[in-house]
């Protein structure tokens, strides 16, 4: 539930993935002081979109574009509080996305056990990307 509305993370993920620049998305609910639960999305861009997003200011515009896209597809209430563009998502060897780790990141908690990740360096990339994006605002 987000701000008293029942929204499925899968619904928001598919809205994000329906955007032409998005290759993959993972959405988690993170505790939020004001709303109780906030939507945080982690997005992997398609190759051609990555190059664009690297240009100054483009990344921020794209995040706004994606938030609006979700609002348009589902409704304004589903707009993620935060969309982080990440190079990779933390996956187990069997390819399952480890949302628990993403939730830790979204809530600024120290990361739980990441030993089951196929690529443990992924979380460092995400944490670094997070710090960079937060400092831009």
Tab-separated table of C-alpha atoms in Angstrom:
chain	number	residue	atom	x	y	z
A	1	UNK	CA	0.000	0.000	0.000
A	2	UNK	CA	1.298	3.424	-0.909
A	3	UNK	CA	-0.218	6.432	0.858
A	4	UNK	CA	-3.301	4.346	1.570
A	5	UNK	CA	-3.626	3.121	-2.010
A	6	UNK	CA	-3.109	-0.490	-2.922
A	7	UNK	CA	-0.634	-0.538	-5.741
A	8	UNK	CA	1.310	-3.509	-6.854
A	9	UNK	CA	4.995	-3.059	-7.471
A	10	UNK	CA	4.601	-5.354	-10.494
A	11	UNK	CA	2.096	-2.911	-11.978
A	12	UNK	CA	4.544	-0.023	-11.597
A	13	UNK	CA	7.394	-2.141	-12.972
A	14	UNK	CA	5.446	-3.002	-16.090
A	15	UNK	CA	4.520	0.662	-16.556
A	16	UNK	CA	8.223	1.555	-16.394
A	17	UNK	CA	9.242	-1.222	-18.745
A	18	UNK	CA	6.602	-0.048	-21.229
A	19	UNK	CA	8.710	3.098	-21.675
A	20	UNK	CA	10.897	2.822	-24.787
A	21	UNK	CA	14.088	3.785	-22.931
A	22	UNK	CA	13.733	1.228	-20.130
A	23	UNK	CA	15.214	-2.253	-20.421
A	24	UNK	CA	14.418	-3.525	-16.931
A	25	UNK	CA	12.899	-2.204	-13.735
A	26	UNK	CA	12.557	-3.255	-10.119
A	27	UNK	CA	10.234	-1.435	-7.744
A	28	UNK	CA	10.264	-1.621	-3.963
A	29	UNK	CA	8.230	0.010	-1.245
A	30	UNK	CA	10.431	1.925	1.184
A	31	UNK	CA	9.426	3.320	4.540
A	32	UNK	CA	8.726	7.020	4.233
A	33	UNK	CA	8.246	9.414	7.137
A	34	UNK	CA	5.487	11.416	5.479
A	35	UNK	CA	3.516	8.838	3.523
A	36	UNK	CA	4.325	5.618	5.368
A	37	UNK	CA	5.347	3.811	2.205
A	38	UNK	CA	7.037	5.343	-0.794
A	39	UNK	CA	7.704	3.827	-4.165
A	40	UNK	CA	11.340	3.538	-5.144
A	41	UNK	CA	12.206	2.333	-8.602
A	42	UNK	CA	15.494	1.028	-9.923
A	43	UNK	CA	15.765	1.193	-13.670
A	44	UNK	CA	18.185	-0.211	-16.199
A	45	UNK	CA	18.139	1.751	-19.431
A	46	UNK	CA	18.402	0.412	-22.935
A	47	UNK	CA	21.853	0.891	-24.446
A	48	UNK	CA	20.920	3.854	-26.643
A	49	UNK	CA	19.224	5.630	-23.713
A	50	UNK	CA	22.288	5.204	-21.488
A	51	UNK	CA	24.415	7.320	-23.785
A	52	UNK	CA	21.818	10.110	-23.759
A	53	UNK	CA	21.441	9.996	-19.987
A	54	UNK	CA	25.165	10.543	-19.555
A	55	UNK	CA	24.916	14.029	-21.012
A	56	UNK	CA	24.737	16.773	-18.352
A	57	UNK	CA	21.204	17.285	-17.073
A	58	UNK	CA	19.791	14.513	-19.250
A	59	UNK	CA	19.632	11.950	-16.455
A	60	UNK	CA	17.453	14.217	-14.336
A	61	UNK	CA	15.133	14.964	-17.264
A	62	UNK	CA	14.808	11.267	-17.971
A	63	UNK	CA	13.907	10.507	-14.356
A	64	UNK	CA	11.176	13.148	-14.562
A	65	UNK	CA	10.004	11.692	-17.869
A	66	UNK	CA	9.797	8.213	-16.334
A	67	UNK	CA	7.903	9.461	-13.266
A	68	UNK	CA	5.395	11.182	-15.534
A	69	UNK	CA	5.162	8.084	-17.686
A	70	UNK	CA	4.126	6.000	-14.652
A	71	UNK	CA	1.615	8.670	-13.625
A	72	UNK	CA	0.193	8.610	-17.127
A	73	UNK	CA	0.008	4.797	-17.303
A	74	UNK	CA	-1.398	4.102	-13.835
A	75	UNK	CA	-2.227	7.412	-12.180
A	76	UNK	CA	-0.397	10.161	-10.271
A	77	UNK	CA	-0.510	8.205	-7.011
A	78	UNK	CA	1.754	5.562	-8.530
A	79	UNK	CA	4.494	8.094	-9.358
A	80	UNK	CA	7.685	6.778	-7.744
A	81	UNK	CA	9.220	9.032	-5.095
A	82	UNK	CA	12.584	8.118	-6.440
A	83	UNK	CA	13.788	6.571	-9.660
A	84	UNK	CA	17.379	5.486	-9.708
A	85	UNK	CA	19.068	4.706	-12.950
A	86	UNK	CA	21.379	1.799	-12.271
A	87	UNK	CA	23.816	-0.118	-14.451
A	88	UNK	CA	22.651	-3.482	-13.119
A	89	UNK	CA	20.181	-4.998	-10.675
A	90	UNK	CA	21.207	-7.337	-7.859
A	91	UNK	CA	20.264	-10.841	-8.931
A	92	UNK	CA	20.770	-14.270	-7.522
A	93	UNK	CA	22.533	-16.818	-9.670
A	94	UNK	CA	19.148	-18.040	-10.843
A	95	UNK	CA	18.314	-14.562	-12.084
A	96	UNK	CA	15.840	-13.520	-9.404
A	97	UNK	CA	16.028	-9.836	-8.453
A	98	UNK	CA	16.898	-9.388	-4.780
A	99	UNK	CA	14.395	-6.724	-3.815
A	100	UNK	CA	15.386	-6.955	-0.163
A	101	UNK	CA	18.757	-5.421	-1.013
A	102	UNK	CA	17.081	-2.724	-3.092
A	103	UNK	CA	14.813	-1.913	-0.161
A	104	UNK	CA	17.889	-1.588	2.073
A	105	UNK	CA	19.352	0.891	-0.415
A	106	UNK	CA	16.089	2.816	-0.727
A	107	UNK	CA	15.837	3.133	3.051
A	108	UNK	CA	19.528	4.061	3.397
A	109	UNK	CA	20.160	1.014	5.560
A	110	UNK	CA	23.323	-0.931	5.596
A	111	UNK	CA	23.042	-3.766	3.145
A	112	UNK	CA	22.003	-7.181	4.230
A	113	UNK	CA	23.712	-10.363	3.178
A	114	UNK	CA	24.760	-10.028	-0.450
A	115	UNK	CA	26.737	-13.256	-0.684
A	116	UNK	CA	24.024	-14.954	-2.749
A	117	UNK	CA	24.363	-12.383	-5.516
A	118	UNK	CA	25.608	-13.552	-8.877
A	119	UNK	CA	27.695	-10.361	-8.992
A	120	UNK	CA	28.361	-8.861	-5.531
A	121	UNK	CA	29.914	-5.700	-7.025
A	122	UNK	CA	26.478	-4.675	-8.326
A	123	UNK	CA	25.471	-3.264	-4.948
A	124	UNK	CA	28.559	-1.036	-4.841
A	125	UNK	CA	27.648	0.319	-8.265
A	126	UNK	CA	24.111	1.037	-7.084
A	127	UNK	CA	25.240	2.665	-3.843
A	128	UNK	CA	27.730	4.832	-5.723
A	129	UNK	CA	25.131	5.798	-8.302
A	130	UNK	CA	22.716	6.630	-5.513
A	131	UNK	CA	25.201	8.939	-3.815
A	132	UNK	CA	25.939	10.677	-7.125
A	133	UNK	CA	22.264	11.208	-7.926
A	134	UNK	CA	21.432	12.420	-4.437
A	135	UNK	CA	24.228	14.977	-4.462
A	136	UNK	CA	22.994	16.431	-7.776
A	137	UNK	CA	19.658	17.555	-6.342
